[in-house]
Coordinates of C-alpha atoms in Angstrom, one line a residue:
X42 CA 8.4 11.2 -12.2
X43 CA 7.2 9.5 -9.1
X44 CA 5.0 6.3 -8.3
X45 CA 1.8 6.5 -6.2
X46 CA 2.2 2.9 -4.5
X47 CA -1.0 2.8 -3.1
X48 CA -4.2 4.0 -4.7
X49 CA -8.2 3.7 -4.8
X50 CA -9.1 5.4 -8.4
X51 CA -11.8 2.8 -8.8
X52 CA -13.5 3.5 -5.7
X53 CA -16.9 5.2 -6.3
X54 CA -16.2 8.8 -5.9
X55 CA -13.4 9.1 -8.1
X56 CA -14.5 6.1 -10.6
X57 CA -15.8 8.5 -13.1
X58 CA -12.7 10.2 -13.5
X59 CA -10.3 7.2 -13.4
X60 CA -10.0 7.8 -17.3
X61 CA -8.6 11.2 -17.1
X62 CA -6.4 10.7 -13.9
X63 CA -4.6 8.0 -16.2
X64 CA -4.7 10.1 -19.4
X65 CA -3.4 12.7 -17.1
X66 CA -0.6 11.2 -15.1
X67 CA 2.6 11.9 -17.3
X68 CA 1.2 15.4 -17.4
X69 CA 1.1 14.8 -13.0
X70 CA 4.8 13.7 -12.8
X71 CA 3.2 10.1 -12.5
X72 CA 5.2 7.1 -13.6
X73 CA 2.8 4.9 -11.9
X74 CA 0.0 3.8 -10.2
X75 CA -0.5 0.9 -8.3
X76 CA -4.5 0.4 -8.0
X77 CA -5.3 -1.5 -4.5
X78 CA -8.3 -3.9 -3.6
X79 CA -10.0 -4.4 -0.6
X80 CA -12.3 -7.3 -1.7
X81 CA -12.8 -9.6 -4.8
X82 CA -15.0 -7.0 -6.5
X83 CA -12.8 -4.3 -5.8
X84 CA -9.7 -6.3 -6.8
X85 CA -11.3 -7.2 -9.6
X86 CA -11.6 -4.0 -10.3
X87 CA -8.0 -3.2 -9.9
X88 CA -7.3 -6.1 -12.2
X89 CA -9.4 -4.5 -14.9
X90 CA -7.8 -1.2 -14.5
X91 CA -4.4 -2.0 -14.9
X92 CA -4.5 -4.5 -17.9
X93 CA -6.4 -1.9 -19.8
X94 CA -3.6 0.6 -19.2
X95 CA 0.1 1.5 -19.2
X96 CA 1.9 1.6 -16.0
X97 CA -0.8 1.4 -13.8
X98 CA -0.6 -2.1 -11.3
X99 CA -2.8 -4.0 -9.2
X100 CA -2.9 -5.8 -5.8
X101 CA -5.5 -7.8 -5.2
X102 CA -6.6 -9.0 -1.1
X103 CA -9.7 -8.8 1.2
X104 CA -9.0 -5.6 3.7
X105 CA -9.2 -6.4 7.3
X106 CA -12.8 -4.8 7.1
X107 CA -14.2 -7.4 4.7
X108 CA -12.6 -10.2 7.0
X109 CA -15.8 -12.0 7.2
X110 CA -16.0 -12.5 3.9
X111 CA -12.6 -14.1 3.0
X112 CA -13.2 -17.6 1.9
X113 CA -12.0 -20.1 -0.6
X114 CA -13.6 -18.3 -3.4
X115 CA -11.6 -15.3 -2.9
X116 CA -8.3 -17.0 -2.6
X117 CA -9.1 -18.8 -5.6
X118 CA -9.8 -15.8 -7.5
X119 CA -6.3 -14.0 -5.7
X120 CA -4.2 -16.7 -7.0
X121 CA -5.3 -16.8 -10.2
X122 CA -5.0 -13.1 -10.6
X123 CA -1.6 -13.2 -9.2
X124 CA -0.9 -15.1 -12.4
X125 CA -1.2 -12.0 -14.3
X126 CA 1.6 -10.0 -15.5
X127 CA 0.1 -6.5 -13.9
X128 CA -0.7 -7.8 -10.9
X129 CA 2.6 -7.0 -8.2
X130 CA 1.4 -8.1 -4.7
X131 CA -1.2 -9.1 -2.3
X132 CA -3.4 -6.1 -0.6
X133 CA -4.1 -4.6 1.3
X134 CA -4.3 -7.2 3.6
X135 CA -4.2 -6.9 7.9
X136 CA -5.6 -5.6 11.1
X137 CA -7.6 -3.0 11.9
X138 CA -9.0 -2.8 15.5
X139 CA -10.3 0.7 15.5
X140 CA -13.9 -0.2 15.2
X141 CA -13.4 -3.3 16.7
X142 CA -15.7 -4.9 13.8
X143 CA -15.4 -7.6 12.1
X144 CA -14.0 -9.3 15.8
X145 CA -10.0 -9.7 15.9
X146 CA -9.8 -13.3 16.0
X147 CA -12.1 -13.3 12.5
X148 CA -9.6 -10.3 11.5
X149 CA -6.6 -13.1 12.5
X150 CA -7.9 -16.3 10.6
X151 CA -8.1 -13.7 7.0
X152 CA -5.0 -12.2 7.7
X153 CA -2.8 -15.4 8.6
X154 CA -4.2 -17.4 5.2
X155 CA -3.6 -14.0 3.1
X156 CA -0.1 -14.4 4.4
X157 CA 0.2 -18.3 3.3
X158 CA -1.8 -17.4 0.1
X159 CA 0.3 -14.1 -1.0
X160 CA 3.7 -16.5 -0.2
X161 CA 2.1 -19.7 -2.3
X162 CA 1.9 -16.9 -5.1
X163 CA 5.3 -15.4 -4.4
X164 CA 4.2 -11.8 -4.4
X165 CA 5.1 -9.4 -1.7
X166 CA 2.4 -8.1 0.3
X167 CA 0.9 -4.7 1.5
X168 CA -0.4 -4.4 4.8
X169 CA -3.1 -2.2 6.4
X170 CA -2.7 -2.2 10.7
X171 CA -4.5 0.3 12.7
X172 CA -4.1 -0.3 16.4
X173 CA -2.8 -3.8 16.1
X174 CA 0.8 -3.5 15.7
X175 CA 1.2 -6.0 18.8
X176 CA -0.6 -8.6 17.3
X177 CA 0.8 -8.0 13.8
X178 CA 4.4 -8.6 15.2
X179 CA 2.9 -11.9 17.4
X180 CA 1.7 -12.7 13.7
X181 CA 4.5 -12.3 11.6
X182 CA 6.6 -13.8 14.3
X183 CA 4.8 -17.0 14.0
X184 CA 4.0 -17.4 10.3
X185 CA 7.8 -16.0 9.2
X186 CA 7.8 -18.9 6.7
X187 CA 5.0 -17.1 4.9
X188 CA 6.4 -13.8 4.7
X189 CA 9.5 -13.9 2.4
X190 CA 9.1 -11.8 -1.0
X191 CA 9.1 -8.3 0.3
X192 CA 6.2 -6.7 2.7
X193 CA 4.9 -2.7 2.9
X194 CA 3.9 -1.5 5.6
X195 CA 0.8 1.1 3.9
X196 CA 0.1 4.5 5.5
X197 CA 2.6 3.6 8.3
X198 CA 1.3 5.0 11.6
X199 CA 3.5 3.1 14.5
X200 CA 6.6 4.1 16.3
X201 CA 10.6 4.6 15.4
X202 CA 10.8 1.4 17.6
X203 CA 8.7 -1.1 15.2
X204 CA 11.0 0.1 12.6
X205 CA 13.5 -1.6 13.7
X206 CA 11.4 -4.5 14.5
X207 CA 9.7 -5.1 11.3
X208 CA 13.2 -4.5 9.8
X209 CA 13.8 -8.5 9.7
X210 CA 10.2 -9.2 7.9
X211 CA 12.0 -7.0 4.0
X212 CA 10.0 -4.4 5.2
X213 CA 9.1 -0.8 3.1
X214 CA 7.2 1.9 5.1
X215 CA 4.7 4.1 3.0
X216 CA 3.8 7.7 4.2
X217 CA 1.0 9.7 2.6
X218 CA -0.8 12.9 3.2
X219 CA -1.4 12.3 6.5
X220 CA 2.2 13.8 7.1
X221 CA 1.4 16.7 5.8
X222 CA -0.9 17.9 8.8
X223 CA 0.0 20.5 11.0
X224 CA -1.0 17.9 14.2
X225 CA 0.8 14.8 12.6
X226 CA 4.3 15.4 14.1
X227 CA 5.7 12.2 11.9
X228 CA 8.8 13.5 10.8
X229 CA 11.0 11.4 13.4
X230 CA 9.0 8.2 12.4
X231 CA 10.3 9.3 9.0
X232 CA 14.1 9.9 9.4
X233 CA 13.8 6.4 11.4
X234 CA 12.7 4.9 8.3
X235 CA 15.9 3.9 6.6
X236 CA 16.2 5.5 3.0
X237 CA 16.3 2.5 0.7
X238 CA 12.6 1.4 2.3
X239 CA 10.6 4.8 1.6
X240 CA 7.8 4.7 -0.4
X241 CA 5.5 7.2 -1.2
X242 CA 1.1 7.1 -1.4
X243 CA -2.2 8.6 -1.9
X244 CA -4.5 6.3 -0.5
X245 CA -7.0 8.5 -2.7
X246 CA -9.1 9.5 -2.5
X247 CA -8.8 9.8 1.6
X248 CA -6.2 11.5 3.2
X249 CA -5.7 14.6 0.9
X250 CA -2.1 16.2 1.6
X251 CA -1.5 20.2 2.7
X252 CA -2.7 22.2 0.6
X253 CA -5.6 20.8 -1.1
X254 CA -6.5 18.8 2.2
X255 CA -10.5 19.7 2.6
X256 CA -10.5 18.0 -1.3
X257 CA -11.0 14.7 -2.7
X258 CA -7.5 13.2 -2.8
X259 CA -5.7 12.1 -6.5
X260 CA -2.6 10.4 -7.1
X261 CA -1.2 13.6 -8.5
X262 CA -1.0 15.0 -4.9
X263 CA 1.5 12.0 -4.0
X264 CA 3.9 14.8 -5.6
X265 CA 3.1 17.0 -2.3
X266 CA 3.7 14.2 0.1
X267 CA 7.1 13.9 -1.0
X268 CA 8.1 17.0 -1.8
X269 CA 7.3 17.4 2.1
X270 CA 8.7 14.3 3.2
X271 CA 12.5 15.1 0.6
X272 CA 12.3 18.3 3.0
X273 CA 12.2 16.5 6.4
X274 CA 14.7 14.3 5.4
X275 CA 16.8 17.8 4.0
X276 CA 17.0 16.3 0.4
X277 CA 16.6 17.3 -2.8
X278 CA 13.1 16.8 -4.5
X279 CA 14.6 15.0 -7.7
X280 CA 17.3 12.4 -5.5
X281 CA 14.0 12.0 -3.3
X282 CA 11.4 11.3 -6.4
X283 CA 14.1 9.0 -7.9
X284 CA 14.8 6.9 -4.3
X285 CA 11.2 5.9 -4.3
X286 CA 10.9 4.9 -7.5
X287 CA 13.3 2.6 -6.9
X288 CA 12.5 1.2 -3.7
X289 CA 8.8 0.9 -5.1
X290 CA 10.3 -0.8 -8.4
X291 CA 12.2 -2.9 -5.8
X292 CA 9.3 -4.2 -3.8
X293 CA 7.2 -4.7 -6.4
X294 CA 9.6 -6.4 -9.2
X295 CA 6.7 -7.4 -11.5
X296 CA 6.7 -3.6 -12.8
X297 CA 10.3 -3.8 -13.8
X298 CA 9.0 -6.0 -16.6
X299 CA 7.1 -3.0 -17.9
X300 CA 9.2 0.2 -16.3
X301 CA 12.5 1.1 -17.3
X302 CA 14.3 2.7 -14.6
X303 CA 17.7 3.4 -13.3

């Protein structure tokens, strides 16, 4: 059984069949799914999701593409959700300069009080950087007092060298189907990644692992991911499947309260 630590089954296209990808997921080698906002409504939605169901979580944030939009009601609403037992961290939370939209220093303001909010609620936090990894590290650097219960760094994309740099922030690196790709040429970044901060995602339904990449992606594919990933790192699928579930459990320590395991 493995844990899809990053997941979007209440996003439109796969909203109708959130019901059966839960029903399904003991059946999918799932032990878990942790359900990821990117804005209030979609947090709340997240919220929603996992209190009406077993072992699947909820982070709750503003994305970096919503950054406008971060205000006092939605730190208000974050904090108070945080209070709830199903709710495990802050996200996804960041930068994202690819479209250059909303503009970085907007971007900045969000991220920085997401930071302060995500340590007043002592949860650890999931991060979404495209293209920004200099100014995330300027960030952190400046605002360590506000990162200190754990941090993920979701669908990792930067170098073996900010590995070792983001090492001092408790950082966990999450890879997904993007690894998969005959062009991605990530399996270095990988075996950089030391083995006790692996964690393994979907980001469904985008990013649909070899083979079924073409379809709409579901949690259940997280099982491809790492059995590709267990191979570049020349172990065995079942000491593989149970190191993430641990490091997962161990970033997120709110689902220990409701997962046995190891």
């Amino acid at each position: 059984m493995i844990i899809d630590s990053h997941a979007h089954i209440t996003e439109e296209s796969l909203r109708g069949d959130a019901p059966r990808i839960v029903a399904d997921m003991k059946k999918d080698g799932l032990l878990a799914i942790i359900e990821v906002g990117c804005d209030i409504e979609t947090s709340r939605d997240a919220v929603k999701i996992a209190t009406e169901n077993d072992n699947v979580f909820a982070l709750v944030g503003t994305h970096p593409e919503f950054a406008e939009i971060y205000g006092d009601k939605e730190r208000d609403y974050y904090l108070e959700a945080a209070k709830l037992p199903k709710v495990v961290g802050i996200g996804e939370i960041g930068l994202d300069y690819y479209y250059e939209t909303p503009e970085r220093e907007i971007q900045k303001r969000a991220f920085v009080a997401q930071l302060e909010m995500a340590h007043e609620a002592k949860l650890p936090i999931s991060l979404h950087i495209r293209d920004a990894y200099g100014d995330l590290m300027t960030i952190l650097k400046e605002n360590r007092r506000y990162v200190q219960h754990g941090m993920l760094m979701h669908c990792y994309c930067g170098s073996k060298e900010f590995v070792k740099e983001l090492a001092p922030f408790d950082s966990y690196f999450a890879f997904g189907g993007v690894v998969t790709f005959k062009n991605a040429k990530k399996d270095d970044i990988i075996r950089a990644v030391p083995k006790d901060r692996l964690v393994v995602e979907t980001d469904c339904p985008y990013m649909t692992p070899v083979p079924f990449r073409g379809k709409r992606n579901e949690p259940k594919y997280v099982v491809n991911t790492a059995e590709y990933i267990a191979a570049a790192l020349d172990m065995e699928y079942a000491e593989f499947e149970a190191l993430t579930v641990k490091n997962t459990l161990d970033l997120f320590p709110k689902m220990r309260n409701f997962i046995q395991y190891g």
